[in-house]
Amino acid sequence: MRKLLIAGLLLLGATVFAGNYENELTERMKAAEEKAQAEWDSGVRANMVNASLDLDKEWEKEMNKVYDLILKKLPAKEQSKFKAEQSKWLKDREIKVQKAYDKYTEEEGPRMAGELAANERLDITKNRVLELAKKYDGLNKSK
C-alpha cells in the first residue's frame, strides 16, 4: 500500500511539473535580469552595455539547454528540420542586430548604437528562448 501511494505521488508530481519548463526558465532567469536591471539603472553607459551583453549570454545558455531538450524529444526526421530552423534563426538574428546597429548609428550616433543594438539582440534572444520553452512544454504535453 505504501509503495502504491509513493508511486502515485511521484506520478502526480511529474504530471504537475510537466509542461512548466517556461515557468521554471523565467524563474531561473529572474536573478540575472535583476542584476542587469541594477546595471541599467546605474546610468553608466559601459555598465549598461555590459549588462545587456551578459544577460544575453545567460539567455543564450538557456537557449542551448532547451534546444538540446527539444532535439531529444523529436523524431530523427523532425530533428534535421528543427536544426535547420534554428540555424536560420541564428543567421537572421545577426542580420537583424546588424541592421539595428546601422540604423541606430545613423539616428543616435555610434556611442548609443552599441547599447541599443545590444538591447535589440537581448530581446531577440529572449523571445526565441521563450518560444523554444513553449515548444518544449508542448512536446511534453503531447506525450
PDB file of C-alpha atoms in Angstrom:
ATOM      1  CA  MET A   1       0.000   0.000   0.000  1.00  0.00           C
ATOM      2  CA  ARG A   2       2.761   2.407   0.958  1.00  0.00           C
ATOM      3  CA  LYS A   3       4.648   1.715  -2.319  1.00  0.00           C
ATOM      4  CA  LEU A   4       1.476   2.355  -4.305  1.00  0.00           C
ATOM      5  CA  LEU A   5       0.945   5.652  -2.507  1.00  0.00           C
ATOM      6  CA  ILE A   6       4.539   6.756  -3.153  1.00  0.00           C
ATOM      7  CA  ALA A   7       4.287   5.766  -6.816  1.00  0.00           C
ATOM      8  CA  GLY A   8       1.041   7.727  -7.109  1.00  0.00           C
ATOM      9  CA  LEU A   9       2.567  10.806  -5.540  1.00  0.00           C
ATOM     10  CA  LEU A  10       5.595  10.597  -7.841  1.00  0.00           C
ATOM     11  CA  LEU A  11       3.325  10.298 -10.866  1.00  0.00           C
ATOM     12  CA  LEU A  12       1.237  13.227  -9.677  1.00  0.00           C
ATOM     13  CA  GLY A  13       4.365  15.314  -9.122  1.00  0.00           C
ATOM     14  CA  ALA A  14       5.686  14.516 -12.592  1.00  0.00           C
ATOM     15  CA  THR A  15       2.321  15.442 -14.114  1.00  0.00           C
ATOM     16  CA  VAL A  16       2.128  18.731 -12.233  1.00  0.00           C
ATOM     17  CA  PHE A  17       5.633  19.783 -13.269  1.00  0.00           C
ATOM     18  CA  ALA A  18       5.452  18.527 -16.850  1.00  0.00           C
ATOM     19  CA  GLY A  19       4.847  21.421 -19.190  1.00  0.00           C
ATOM     20  CA  ASN A  20       6.208  24.038 -16.824  1.00  0.00           C
ATOM     21  CA  TYR A  21       9.627  24.471 -18.404  1.00  0.00           C
ATOM     22  CA  GLU A  22       8.802  28.004 -19.499  1.00  0.00           C
ATOM     23  CA  ASN A  23       7.769  28.976 -15.964  1.00  0.00           C
ATOM     24  CA  GLU A  24      10.860  27.367 -14.459  1.00  0.00           C
ATOM     25  CA  LEU A  25      13.047  29.128 -17.023  1.00  0.00           C
ATOM     26  CA  THR A  26      11.503  32.508 -16.274  1.00  0.00           C
ATOM     27  CA  GLU A  27      12.010  31.918 -12.566  1.00  0.00           C
ATOM     28  CA  ARG A  28      15.664  30.874 -13.083  1.00  0.00           C
ATOM     29  CA  MET A  29      16.371  33.983 -15.121  1.00  0.00           C
ATOM     30  CA  LYS A  30      14.943  36.434 -12.567  1.00  0.00           C
ATOM     31  CA  ALA A  31      18.239  36.807 -10.694  1.00  0.00           C
ATOM     32  CA  ALA A  32      20.188  37.507 -13.895  1.00  0.00           C
ATOM     33  CA  GLU A  33      17.575  40.022 -15.016  1.00  0.00           C
ATOM     34  CA  GLU A  34      17.592  41.773 -11.643  1.00  0.00           C
ATOM     35  CA  LYS A  35      21.385  42.031 -11.787  1.00  0.00           C
ATOM     36  CA  ALA A  36      21.175  43.505 -15.290  1.00  0.00           C
ATOM     37  CA  GLN A  37      18.474  45.943 -14.206  1.00  0.00           C
ATOM     38  CA  ALA A  38      20.724  47.287 -11.453  1.00  0.00           C
ATOM     39  CA  GLU A  39      23.435  47.976 -14.042  1.00  0.00           C
ATOM     40  CA  TRP A  40      20.951  49.584 -16.453  1.00  0.00           C
ATOM     41  CA  ASP A  41      19.743  51.788 -13.609  1.00  0.00           C
ATOM     42  CA  SER A  42      23.327  52.876 -12.863  1.00  0.00           C
ATOM     43  CA  GLY A  43      23.281  55.196 -15.857  1.00  0.00           C
ATOM     44  CA  VAL A  44      26.884  54.295 -16.711  1.00  0.00           C
ATOM     45  CA  ARG A  45      26.871  53.501 -20.409  1.00  0.00           C
ATOM     46  CA  ALA A  46      29.622  50.838 -20.254  1.00  0.00           C
ATOM     47  CA  ASN A  47      27.818  49.067 -17.396  1.00  0.00           C
ATOM     48  CA  MET A  48      24.557  49.238 -19.288  1.00  0.00           C
ATOM     49  CA  VAL A  49      26.024  47.717 -22.450  1.00  0.00           C
ATOM     50  CA  ASN A  50      27.869  45.033 -20.493  1.00  0.00           C
ATOM     51  CA  ALA A  51      24.690  44.193 -18.564  1.00  0.00           C
ATOM     52  CA  SER A  52      22.820  43.637 -21.817  1.00  0.00           C
ATOM     53  CA  LEU A  53      25.633  41.524 -23.238  1.00  0.00           C
ATOM     54  CA  ASP A  54      25.955  39.462 -20.038  1.00  0.00           C
ATOM     55  CA  LEU A  55      22.221  38.878 -19.820  1.00  0.00           C
ATOM     56  CA  ASP A  56      22.150  37.921 -23.497  1.00  0.00           C
ATOM     57  CA  LYS A  57      24.844  35.307 -22.764  1.00  0.00           C
ATOM     58  CA  GLU A  58      22.694  33.874 -19.970  1.00  0.00           C
ATOM     59  CA  TRP A  59      19.675  33.680 -22.279  1.00  0.00           C
ATOM     60  CA  GLU A  60      21.915  32.097 -24.919  1.00  0.00           C
ATOM     61  CA  LYS A  61      22.934  29.384 -22.425  1.00  0.00           C
ATOM     62  CA  GLU A  62      19.283  28.714 -21.680  1.00  0.00           C
ATOM     63  CA  MET A  63      18.550  28.588 -25.398  1.00  0.00           C
ATOM     64  CA  ASN A  64      21.197  25.911 -25.857  1.00  0.00           C
ATOM     65  CA  LYS A  65      19.732  23.884 -22.980  1.00  0.00           C
ATOM     66  CA  VAL A  66      16.169  23.941 -24.261  1.00  0.00           C
ATOM     67  CA  TYR A  67      17.342  23.373 -27.836  1.00  0.00           C
ATOM     68  CA  ASP A  68      19.072  20.165 -26.712  1.00  0.00           C
ATOM     69  CA  LEU A  69      15.991  19.089 -24.738  1.00  0.00           C
ATOM     70  CA  ILE A  70      13.789  19.600 -27.787  1.00  0.00           C
ATOM     71  CA  LEU A  71      16.181  17.664 -30.015  1.00  0.00           C
ATOM     72  CA  LYS A  72      16.000  14.686 -27.645  1.00  0.00           C
ATOM     73  CA  LYS A  73      12.193  14.713 -27.859  1.00  0.00           C
ATOM     74  CA  LEU A  74      11.933  14.963 -31.644  1.00  0.00           C
ATOM     75  CA  PRO A  75      11.984  12.034 -34.080  1.00  0.00           C
ATOM     76  CA  ALA A  76      15.024  11.930 -36.412  1.00  0.00           C
ATOM     77  CA  LYS A  77      13.128  13.431 -39.377  1.00  0.00           C
ATOM     78  CA  GLU A  78      11.981  16.389 -37.335  1.00  0.00           C
ATOM     79  CA  GLN A  79      15.410  16.869 -35.750  1.00  0.00           C
ATOM     80  CA  SER A  80      17.039  17.877 -39.034  1.00  0.00           C
ATOM     81  CA  LYS A  81      14.173  20.255 -39.800  1.00  0.00           C
ATOM     82  CA  PHE A  82      14.488  21.784 -36.336  1.00  0.00           C
ATOM     83  CA  LYS A  83      18.272  22.121 -36.653  1.00  0.00           C
ATOM     84  CA  ALA A  84      17.827  23.944 -39.977  1.00  0.00           C
ATOM     85  CA  GLU A  85      15.180  26.217 -38.434  1.00  0.00           C
ATOM     86  CA  GLN A  86      17.500  27.124 -35.553  1.00  0.00           C
ATOM     87  CA  SER A  87      20.438  27.706 -37.881  1.00  0.00           C
ATOM     88  CA  LYS A  88      18.310  30.060 -39.990  1.00  0.00           C
ATOM     89  CA  TRP A  89      17.110  31.826 -36.859  1.00  0.00           C
ATOM     90  CA  LEU A  90      20.720  32.382 -35.715  1.00  0.00           C
ATOM     91  CA  LYS A  91      21.663  33.909 -39.076  1.00  0.00           C
ATOM     92  CA  ASP A  92      18.532  36.062 -39.110  1.00  0.00           C
ATOM     93  CA  ARG A  93      19.285  37.299 -35.600  1.00  0.00           C
ATOM     94  CA  GLU A  94      22.736  38.509 -36.634  1.00  0.00           C
ATOM     95  CA  ILE A  95      21.293  40.254 -39.681  1.00  0.00           C
ATOM     96  CA  LYS A  96      18.625  41.961 -37.535  1.00  0.00           C
ATOM     97  CA  VAL A  97      21.190  43.081 -34.961  1.00  0.00           C
ATOM     98  CA  GLN A  98      23.491  44.477 -37.640  1.00  0.00           C
ATOM     99  CA  LYS A  99      20.595  46.350 -39.268  1.00  0.00           C
ATOM    100  CA  ALA A 100      19.603  47.720 -35.867  1.00  0.00           C
ATOM    101  CA  TYR A 101      23.187  48.813 -35.195  1.00  0.00           C
ATOM    102  CA  ASP A 102      23.390  50.547 -38.583  1.00  0.00           C
ATOM    103  CA  LYS A 103      20.038  52.243 -38.030  1.00  0.00           C
ATOM    104  CA  TYR A 104      20.952  53.387 -34.515  1.00  0.00           C
ATOM    105  CA  THR A 105      24.354  54.614 -35.679  1.00  0.00           C
ATOM    106  CA  GLU A 106      22.617  56.802 -38.226  1.00  0.00           C
ATOM    107  CA  GLU A 107      19.888  58.021 -35.855  1.00  0.00           C
ATOM    108  CA  GLU A 108      21.691  58.242 -32.495  1.00  0.00           C
ATOM    109  CA  GLY A 109      25.384  58.116 -33.296  1.00  0.00           C
ATOM    110  CA  PRO A 110      27.925  55.356 -32.730  1.00  0.00           C
ATOM    111  CA  ARG A 111      28.084  55.705 -28.924  1.00  0.00           C
ATOM    112  CA  MET A 112      24.410  54.905 -28.467  1.00  0.00           C
ATOM    113  CA  ALA A 113      24.284  52.365 -31.291  1.00  0.00           C
ATOM    114  CA  GLY A 114      26.215  49.719 -29.358  1.00  0.00           C
ATOM    115  CA  GLU A 115      23.923  49.972 -26.349  1.00  0.00           C
ATOM    116  CA  LEU A 116      20.743  49.942 -28.407  1.00  0.00           C
ATOM    117  CA  ALA A 117      21.903  47.086 -30.632  1.00  0.00           C
ATOM    118  CA  ALA A 118      22.903  45.056 -27.550  1.00  0.00           C
ATOM    119  CA  ASN A 119      19.397  45.549 -26.169  1.00  0.00           C
ATOM    120  CA  GLU A 120      17.918  44.547 -29.515  1.00  0.00           C
ATOM    121  CA  ARG A 121      19.950  41.325 -29.543  1.00  0.00           C
ATOM    122  CA  LEU A 122      18.900  40.600 -25.967  1.00  0.00           C
ATOM    123  CA  ASP A 123      15.209  40.995 -26.832  1.00  0.00           C
ATOM    124  CA  ILE A 124      15.515  38.794 -29.915  1.00  0.00           C
ATOM    125  CA  THR A 125      17.342  36.065 -27.996  1.00  0.00           C
ATOM    126  CA  LYS A 126      14.994  36.156 -25.010  1.00  0.00           C
ATOM    127  CA  ASN A 127      11.938  35.899 -27.252  1.00  0.00           C
ATOM    128  CA  ARG A 128      13.410  32.893 -29.051  1.00  0.00           C
ATOM    129  CA  VAL A 129      14.239  31.124 -25.796  1.00  0.00           C
ATOM    130  CA  LEU A 130      10.696  31.625 -24.535  1.00  0.00           C
ATOM    131  CA  GLU A 131       9.361  30.379 -27.880  1.00  0.00           C
ATOM    132  CA  LEU A 132      11.522  27.249 -27.610  1.00  0.00           C
ATOM    133  CA  ALA A 133      10.441  26.732 -23.994  1.00  0.00           C
ATOM    134  CA  LYS A 134       6.796  26.797 -25.109  1.00  0.00           C
ATOM    135  CA  LYS A 135       7.619  24.319 -27.861  1.00  0.00           C
ATOM    136  CA  TYR A 136       9.283  22.017 -25.336  1.00  0.00           C
ATOM    137  CA  ASP A 137       6.313  22.297 -22.988  1.00  0.00           C
ATOM    138  CA  GLY A 138       4.044  21.415 -25.924  1.00  0.00           C
ATOM    139  CA  LEU A 139       6.130  18.350 -26.720  1.00  0.00           C
ATOM    140  CA  ASN A 140       5.842  17.216 -23.096  1.00  0.00           C
ATOM    141  CA  LYS A 141       2.064  17.669 -23.058  1.00  0.00           C
ATOM    142  CA  SER A 142       1.588  15.698 -26.267  1.00  0.00           C
ATOM    143  CA  LYS A 143       3.410  12.626 -24.922  1.00  0.00           C
TER     144      LYS A 143
END
